[in-house]
Coordinates of C-alpha atoms in Angstrom, one line a residue:
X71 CA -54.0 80.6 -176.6
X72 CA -55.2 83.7 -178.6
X73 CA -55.2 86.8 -176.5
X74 CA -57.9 89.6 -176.1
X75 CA -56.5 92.5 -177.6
X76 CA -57.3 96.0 -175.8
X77 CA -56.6 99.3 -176.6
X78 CA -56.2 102.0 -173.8
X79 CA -56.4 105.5 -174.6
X80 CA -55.2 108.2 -171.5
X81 CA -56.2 111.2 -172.0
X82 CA -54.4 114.5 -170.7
X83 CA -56.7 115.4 -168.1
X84 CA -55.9 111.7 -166.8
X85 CA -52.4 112.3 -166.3
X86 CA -52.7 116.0 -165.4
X87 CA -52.6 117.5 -162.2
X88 CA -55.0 120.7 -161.8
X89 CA -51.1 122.7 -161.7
X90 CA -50.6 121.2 -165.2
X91 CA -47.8 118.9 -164.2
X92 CA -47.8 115.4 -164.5
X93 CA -49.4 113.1 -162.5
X94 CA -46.8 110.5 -161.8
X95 CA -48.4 108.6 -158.7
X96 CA -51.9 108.3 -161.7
X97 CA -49.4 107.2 -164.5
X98 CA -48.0 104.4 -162.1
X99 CA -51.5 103.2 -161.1
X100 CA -52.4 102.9 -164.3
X101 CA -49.0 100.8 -165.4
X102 CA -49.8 98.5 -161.9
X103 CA -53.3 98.1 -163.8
X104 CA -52.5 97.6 -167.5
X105 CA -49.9 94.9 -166.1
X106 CA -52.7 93.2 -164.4
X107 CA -54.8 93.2 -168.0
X108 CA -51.6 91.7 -169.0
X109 CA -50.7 88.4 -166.7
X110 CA -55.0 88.0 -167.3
X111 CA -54.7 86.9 -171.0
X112 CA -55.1 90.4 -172.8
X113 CA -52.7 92.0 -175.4
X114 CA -52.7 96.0 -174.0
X115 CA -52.3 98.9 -177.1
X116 CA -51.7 101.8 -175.4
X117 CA -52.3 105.4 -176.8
X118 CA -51.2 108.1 -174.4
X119 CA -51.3 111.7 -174.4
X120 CA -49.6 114.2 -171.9
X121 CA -46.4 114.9 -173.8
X122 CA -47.2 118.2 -174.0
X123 CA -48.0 118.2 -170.6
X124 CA -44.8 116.8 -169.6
X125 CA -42.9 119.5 -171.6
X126 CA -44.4 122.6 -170.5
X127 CA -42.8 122.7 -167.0
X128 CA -39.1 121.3 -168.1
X129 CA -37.8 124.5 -169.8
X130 CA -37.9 128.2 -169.1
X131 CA -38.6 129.6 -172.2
X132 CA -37.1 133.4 -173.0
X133 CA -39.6 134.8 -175.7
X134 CA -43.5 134.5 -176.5
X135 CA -43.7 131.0 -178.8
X136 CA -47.2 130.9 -181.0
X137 CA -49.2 127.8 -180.3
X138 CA -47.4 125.8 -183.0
X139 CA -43.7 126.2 -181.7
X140 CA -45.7 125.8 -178.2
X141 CA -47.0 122.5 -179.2
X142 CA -43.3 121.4 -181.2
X143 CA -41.3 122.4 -178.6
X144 CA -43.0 120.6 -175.4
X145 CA -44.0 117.6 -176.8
X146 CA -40.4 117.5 -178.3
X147 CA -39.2 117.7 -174.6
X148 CA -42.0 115.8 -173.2
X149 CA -42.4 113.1 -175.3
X150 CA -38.8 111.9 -174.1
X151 CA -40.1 111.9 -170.5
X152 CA -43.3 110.7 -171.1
X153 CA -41.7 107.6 -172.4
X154 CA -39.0 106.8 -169.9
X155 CA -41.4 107.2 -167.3
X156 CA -43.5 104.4 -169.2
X157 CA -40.4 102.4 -169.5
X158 CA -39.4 102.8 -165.8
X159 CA -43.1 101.6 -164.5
X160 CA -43.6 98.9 -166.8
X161 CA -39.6 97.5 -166.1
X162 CA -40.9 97.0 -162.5
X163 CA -42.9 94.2 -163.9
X164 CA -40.8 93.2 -166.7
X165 CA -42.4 94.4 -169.4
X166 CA -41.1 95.6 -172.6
X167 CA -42.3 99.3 -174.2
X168 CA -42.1 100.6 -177.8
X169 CA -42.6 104.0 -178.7
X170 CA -44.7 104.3 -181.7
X171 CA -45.0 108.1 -182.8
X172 CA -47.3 109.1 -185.7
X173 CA -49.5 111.2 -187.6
X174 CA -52.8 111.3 -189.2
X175 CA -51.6 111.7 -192.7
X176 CA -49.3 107.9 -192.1
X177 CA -52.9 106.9 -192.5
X178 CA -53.5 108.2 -195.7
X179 CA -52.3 105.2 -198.3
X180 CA -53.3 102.1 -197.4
X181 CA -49.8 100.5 -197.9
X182 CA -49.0 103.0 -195.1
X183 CA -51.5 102.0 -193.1
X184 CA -50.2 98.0 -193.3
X185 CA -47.1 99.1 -192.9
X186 CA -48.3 100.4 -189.7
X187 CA -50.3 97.7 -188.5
X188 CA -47.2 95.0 -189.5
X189 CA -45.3 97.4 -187.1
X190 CA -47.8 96.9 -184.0
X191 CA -48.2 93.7 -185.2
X192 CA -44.9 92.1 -184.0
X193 CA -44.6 94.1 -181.3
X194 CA -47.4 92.4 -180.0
X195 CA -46.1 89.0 -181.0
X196 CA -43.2 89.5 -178.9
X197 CA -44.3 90.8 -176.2
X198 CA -43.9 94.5 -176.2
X199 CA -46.9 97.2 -175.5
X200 CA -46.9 99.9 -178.3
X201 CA -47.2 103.2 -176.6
X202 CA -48.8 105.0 -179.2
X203 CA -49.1 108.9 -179.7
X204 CA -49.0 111.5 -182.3
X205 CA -45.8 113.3 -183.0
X206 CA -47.1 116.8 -182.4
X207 CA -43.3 117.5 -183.1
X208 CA -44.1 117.7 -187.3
X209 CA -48.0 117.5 -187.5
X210 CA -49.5 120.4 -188.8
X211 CA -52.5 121.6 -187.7
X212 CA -54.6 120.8 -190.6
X213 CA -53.5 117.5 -191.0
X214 CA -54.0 116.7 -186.7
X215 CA -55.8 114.1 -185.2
X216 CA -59.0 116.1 -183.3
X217 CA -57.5 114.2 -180.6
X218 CA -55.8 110.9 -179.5
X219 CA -59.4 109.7 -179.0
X220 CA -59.7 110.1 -183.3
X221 CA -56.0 108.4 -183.0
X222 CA -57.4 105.6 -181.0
X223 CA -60.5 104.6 -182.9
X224 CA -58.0 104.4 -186.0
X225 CA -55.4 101.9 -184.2
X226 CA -58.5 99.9 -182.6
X227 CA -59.9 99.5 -185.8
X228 CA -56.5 98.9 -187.8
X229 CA -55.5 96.3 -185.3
X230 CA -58.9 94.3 -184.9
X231 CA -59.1 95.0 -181.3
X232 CA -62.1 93.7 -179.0
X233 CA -62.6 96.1 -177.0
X234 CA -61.8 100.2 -177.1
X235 CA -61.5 101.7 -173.7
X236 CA -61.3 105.7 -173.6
X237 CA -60.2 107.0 -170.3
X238 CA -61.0 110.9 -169.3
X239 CA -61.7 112.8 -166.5
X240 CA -65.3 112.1 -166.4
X241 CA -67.5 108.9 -165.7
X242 CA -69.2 108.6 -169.1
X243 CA -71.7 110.2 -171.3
X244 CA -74.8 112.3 -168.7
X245 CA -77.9 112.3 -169.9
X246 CA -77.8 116.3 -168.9
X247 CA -75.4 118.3 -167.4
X248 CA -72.7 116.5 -165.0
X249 CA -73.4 119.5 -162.5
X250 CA -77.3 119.0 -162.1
X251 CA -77.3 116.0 -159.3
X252 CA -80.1 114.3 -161.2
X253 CA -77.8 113.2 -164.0
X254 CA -76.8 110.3 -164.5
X255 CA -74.5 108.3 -166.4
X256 CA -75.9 106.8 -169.7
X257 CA -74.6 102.6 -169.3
X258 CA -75.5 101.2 -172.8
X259 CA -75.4 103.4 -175.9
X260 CA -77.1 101.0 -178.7
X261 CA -76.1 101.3 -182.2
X262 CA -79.1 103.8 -183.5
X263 CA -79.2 105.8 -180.2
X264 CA -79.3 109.7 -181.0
X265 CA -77.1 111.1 -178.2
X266 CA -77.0 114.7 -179.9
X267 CA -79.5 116.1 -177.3
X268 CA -77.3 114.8 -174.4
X269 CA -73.6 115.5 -175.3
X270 CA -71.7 118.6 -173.8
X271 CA -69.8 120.7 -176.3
X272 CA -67.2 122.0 -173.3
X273 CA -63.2 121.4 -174.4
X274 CA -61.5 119.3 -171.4
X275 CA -58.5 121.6 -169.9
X276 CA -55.4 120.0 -171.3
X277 CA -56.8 118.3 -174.5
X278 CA -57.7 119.6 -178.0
X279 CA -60.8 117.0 -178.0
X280 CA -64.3 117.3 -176.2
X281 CA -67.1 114.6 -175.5
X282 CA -68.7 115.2 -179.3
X283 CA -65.5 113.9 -180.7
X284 CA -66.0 111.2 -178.3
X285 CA -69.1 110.5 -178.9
X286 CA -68.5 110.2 -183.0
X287 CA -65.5 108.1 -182.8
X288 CA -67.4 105.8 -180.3
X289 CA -70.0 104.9 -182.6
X290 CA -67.9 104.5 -185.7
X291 CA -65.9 102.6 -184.0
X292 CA -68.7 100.5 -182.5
X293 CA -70.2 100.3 -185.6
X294 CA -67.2 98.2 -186.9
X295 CA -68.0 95.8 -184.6
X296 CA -65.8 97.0 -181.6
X297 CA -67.2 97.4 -178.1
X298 CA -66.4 101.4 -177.2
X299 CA -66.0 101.8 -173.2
X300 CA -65.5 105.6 -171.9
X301 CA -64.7 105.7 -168.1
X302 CA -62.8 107.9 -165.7
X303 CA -59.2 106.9 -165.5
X304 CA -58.7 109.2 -162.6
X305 CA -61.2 106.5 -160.3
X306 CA -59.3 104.1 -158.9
X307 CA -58.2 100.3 -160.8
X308 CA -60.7 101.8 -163.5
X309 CA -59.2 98.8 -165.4
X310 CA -59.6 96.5 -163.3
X311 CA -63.2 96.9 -162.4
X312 CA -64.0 97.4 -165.8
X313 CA -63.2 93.6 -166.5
X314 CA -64.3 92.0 -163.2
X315 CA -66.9 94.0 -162.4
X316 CA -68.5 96.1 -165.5
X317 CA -72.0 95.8 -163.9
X318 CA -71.2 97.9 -161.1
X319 CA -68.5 99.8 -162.2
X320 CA -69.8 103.3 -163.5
X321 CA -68.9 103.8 -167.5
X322 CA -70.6 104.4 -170.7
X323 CA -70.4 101.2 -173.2
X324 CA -71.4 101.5 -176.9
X325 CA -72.9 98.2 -177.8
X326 CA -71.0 97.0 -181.2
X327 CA -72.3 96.0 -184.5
X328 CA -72.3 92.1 -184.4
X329 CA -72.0 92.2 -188.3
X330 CA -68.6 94.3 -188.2
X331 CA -66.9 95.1 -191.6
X332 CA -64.1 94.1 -193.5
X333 CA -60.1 95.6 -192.8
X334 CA -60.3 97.3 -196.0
X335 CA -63.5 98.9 -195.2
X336 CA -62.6 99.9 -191.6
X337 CA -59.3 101.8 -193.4
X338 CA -62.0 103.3 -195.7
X339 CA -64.0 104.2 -192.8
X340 CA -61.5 106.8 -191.1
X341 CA -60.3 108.0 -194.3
X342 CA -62.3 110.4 -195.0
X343 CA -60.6 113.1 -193.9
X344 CA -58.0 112.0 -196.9
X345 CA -60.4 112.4 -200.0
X346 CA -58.9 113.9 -202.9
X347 CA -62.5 113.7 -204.6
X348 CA -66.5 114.8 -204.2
X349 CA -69.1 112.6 -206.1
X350 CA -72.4 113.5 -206.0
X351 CA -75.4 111.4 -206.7
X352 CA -79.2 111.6 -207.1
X353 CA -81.7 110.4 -204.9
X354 CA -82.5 107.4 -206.7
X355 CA -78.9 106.1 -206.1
X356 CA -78.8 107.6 -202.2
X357 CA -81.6 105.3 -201.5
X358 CA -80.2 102.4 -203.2
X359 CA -76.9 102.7 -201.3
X360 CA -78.7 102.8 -198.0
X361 CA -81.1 100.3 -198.4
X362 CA -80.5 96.9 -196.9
X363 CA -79.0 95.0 -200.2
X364 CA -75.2 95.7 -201.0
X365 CA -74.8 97.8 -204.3
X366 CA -72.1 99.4 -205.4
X367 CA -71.9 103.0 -207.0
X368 CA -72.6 103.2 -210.2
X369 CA -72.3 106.0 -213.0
X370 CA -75.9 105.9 -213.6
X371 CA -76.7 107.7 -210.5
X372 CA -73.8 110.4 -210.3
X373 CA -74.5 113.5 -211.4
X374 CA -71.4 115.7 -210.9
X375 CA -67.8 115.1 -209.7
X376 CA -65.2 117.5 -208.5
X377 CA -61.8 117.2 -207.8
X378 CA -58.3 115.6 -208.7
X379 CA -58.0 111.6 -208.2
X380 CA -56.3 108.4 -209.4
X381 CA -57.7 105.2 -209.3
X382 CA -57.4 103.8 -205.7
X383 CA -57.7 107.4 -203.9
X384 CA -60.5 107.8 -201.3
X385 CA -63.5 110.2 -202.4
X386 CA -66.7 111.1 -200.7
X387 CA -70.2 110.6 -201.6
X388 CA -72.7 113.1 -201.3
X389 CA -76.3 112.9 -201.8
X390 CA -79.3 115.6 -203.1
X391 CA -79.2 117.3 -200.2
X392 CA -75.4 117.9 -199.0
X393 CA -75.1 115.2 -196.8
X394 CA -72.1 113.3 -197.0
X395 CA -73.7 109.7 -196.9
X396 CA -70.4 107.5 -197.5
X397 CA -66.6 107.2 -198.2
X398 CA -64.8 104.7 -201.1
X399 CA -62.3 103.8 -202.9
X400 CA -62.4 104.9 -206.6
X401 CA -62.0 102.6 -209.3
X402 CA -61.4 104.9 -212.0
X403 CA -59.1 108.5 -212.2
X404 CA -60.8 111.4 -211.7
X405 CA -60.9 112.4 -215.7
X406 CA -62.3 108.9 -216.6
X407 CA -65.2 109.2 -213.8
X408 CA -65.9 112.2 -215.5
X409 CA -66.1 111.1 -218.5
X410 CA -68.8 108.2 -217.5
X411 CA -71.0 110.1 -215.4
X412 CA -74.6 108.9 -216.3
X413 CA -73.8 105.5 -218.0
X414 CA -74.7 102.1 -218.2
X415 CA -73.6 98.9 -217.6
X416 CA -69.8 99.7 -217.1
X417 CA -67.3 98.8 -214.0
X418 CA -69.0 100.9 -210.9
X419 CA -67.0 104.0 -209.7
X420 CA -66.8 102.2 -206.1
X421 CA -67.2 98.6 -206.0
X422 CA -69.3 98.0 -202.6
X423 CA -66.0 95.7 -201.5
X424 CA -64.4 99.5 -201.2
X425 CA -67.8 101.3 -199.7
X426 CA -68.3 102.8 -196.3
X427 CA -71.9 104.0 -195.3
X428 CA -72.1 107.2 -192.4

């Protein structure tokens, strides 16, 4: 029988008290839960935060740390915790935990990437949920995830999950503000919906990320052809409800594409953070990428390149106006791009195989 695959993100203000301790009593609810997804035929991926969390209140600390040795040092302490408390819970039920700790650049190659997904892979085969989370321990800051919400879209994506199910501290996305009592939750967010108007740009308490970074990885992610589910993990057997009752169960759900992309293009698709190159083109070939018929890029339409690349690296695509309009893999080194720029009828600088459209 082939199992519905889930991933889980918990987000710190889920597993946070308001003292900025740990919420143990929430962390075992949500174990009782995920074991439940479990014995009912789903595969669970679970990316949690609150290592930091976890940290801060197991060491006295004699001098002023900046944020970074802040950040290294209580995840370093908390991520231990944070683990054996996972591997305490889920041993009540006889299930088997993996740590998997990671960062944004092990996403940067693609043989990294595989390498990656082999790992999840057969831990899933045998049994084991991968607790997933960055390892704040060595990531610097320009190289972070936004937030384990950014972390993940990528492992949803990466490991061809159904169904992406972000849990925070709020119900969903409003249609206003959450403290105006006529707001309400927005249920169905459609792939060309233009939340922009709606979405609150206020940072949570305990996480780096806000709802516009939930919002973005949402629809990329639905756009690949995953369903997207934000929901309050603090309410209680969230879960559960979520998957016997999603009708009545209060939650926003981004509706996925049902024409969903490739695994090369959905590593393509969050890689753009990762491009050693800028291509620009002209109109002519902006509108021919986003029309309905697959093209490729070709030379004909660039007119300028900057930056250092080899064949295979990930560049981005940016049209008249400044607006990056997609991501790719390049066919060529930077130098012979350059050298082609304008020409006809010659291998295109991104085969539409290795295209992602914004």
């Amino acid at each position: 029988m082939k199992h519905k695959r889930i991933v889980v993100k918990v987000g710190s203000n889920v597993l946070t008290r308001s003292d900025g301790k740990v919420d143990v009593t929430r962390m075992s609810a949500l174990v009782d839960q995920i074991a439940w997804l479990r014995t009912n035929g789903y595969e669970v991926i679970l990316v949690s935060s609150g290592a930091v969390a976890c940290g801060r209140n197991e060491l006295k600390i004699s001098r002023k740390l900046d944020s970074v040795e802040q950040r290294q040092l209580f995840s370093a302490l908390g991520q231990a915790k944070l683990i054996n408390l996972y591997y305490d819970f889920f041993r009540e039920y006889g299930i088997h935990v993996g740590q998997v700790l990671t960062m944004k650049e092990n996403f940067s190659s693609r043989q990294e990437y595989l390498n990656q997904r082999a790992c999840m892979t057969v831990m899933l085969e045998n049994g084991v949920i991968p607790i997933v989370n960055e390892n704040d321990t060595v990531s610097v800051t320009e190289l972070m995830f936004t937030d384990n919400d950014e972390l993940s879209g990528l492992i949803a994506s990466m490991m061809d999950a159904e169904t992406l199910i972000i849990l925070s501290n709020i119900d969903g996305i409003y249609n206003g503000s959450p403290s105006c009592p006529q707001t309400e939750v927005i249920r169905y967010v459609e792939p060309e919906k233009d939340l922009s108007e709606y979405i609150m740009t206020e940072k949570s308490g305990f996480g780096r990320g806000g709802m516009t970074t939930k919002c973005n990885i949402a629809r990329k992610v639905a756009d690949e052809g995953i369903r997207v589910i934000i929901a309050n993990g603090k309410r209680d057997n969230i879960l559960i409800n979520l998957i016997n009752d999603s009708q009545n169960t209060l939650h926003t759900e981004f509706i996925p594409n049902e024409n969903g992309v490739s695994n090369v293009k959905k590593w393509i698709a969050h890689s753009d953070s990762f491009a050693k190159g800028i291509v620009y083109i002209n109109a002519k070939a902006a509108e021919a990428l986003k029309g309905k018929k697959a093209v490729s890029l070709l030379f004909v339409g660039i007119t300028d390149i900057d930056g250092d690349f080899d064949e295979g690296d990930i560049i981005n695509i940016i049209d008249e106006h400044g607006t990056k309009i997609a991501v790719g893999r390049s066919a060529y080194n930077s130098k012979n791009a350059k050298d082609n720029i304008g020409m006809h009828d010659i291998k295109p600088l991104v085969h539409y195989d290795y295209l992602y459209l914004e």
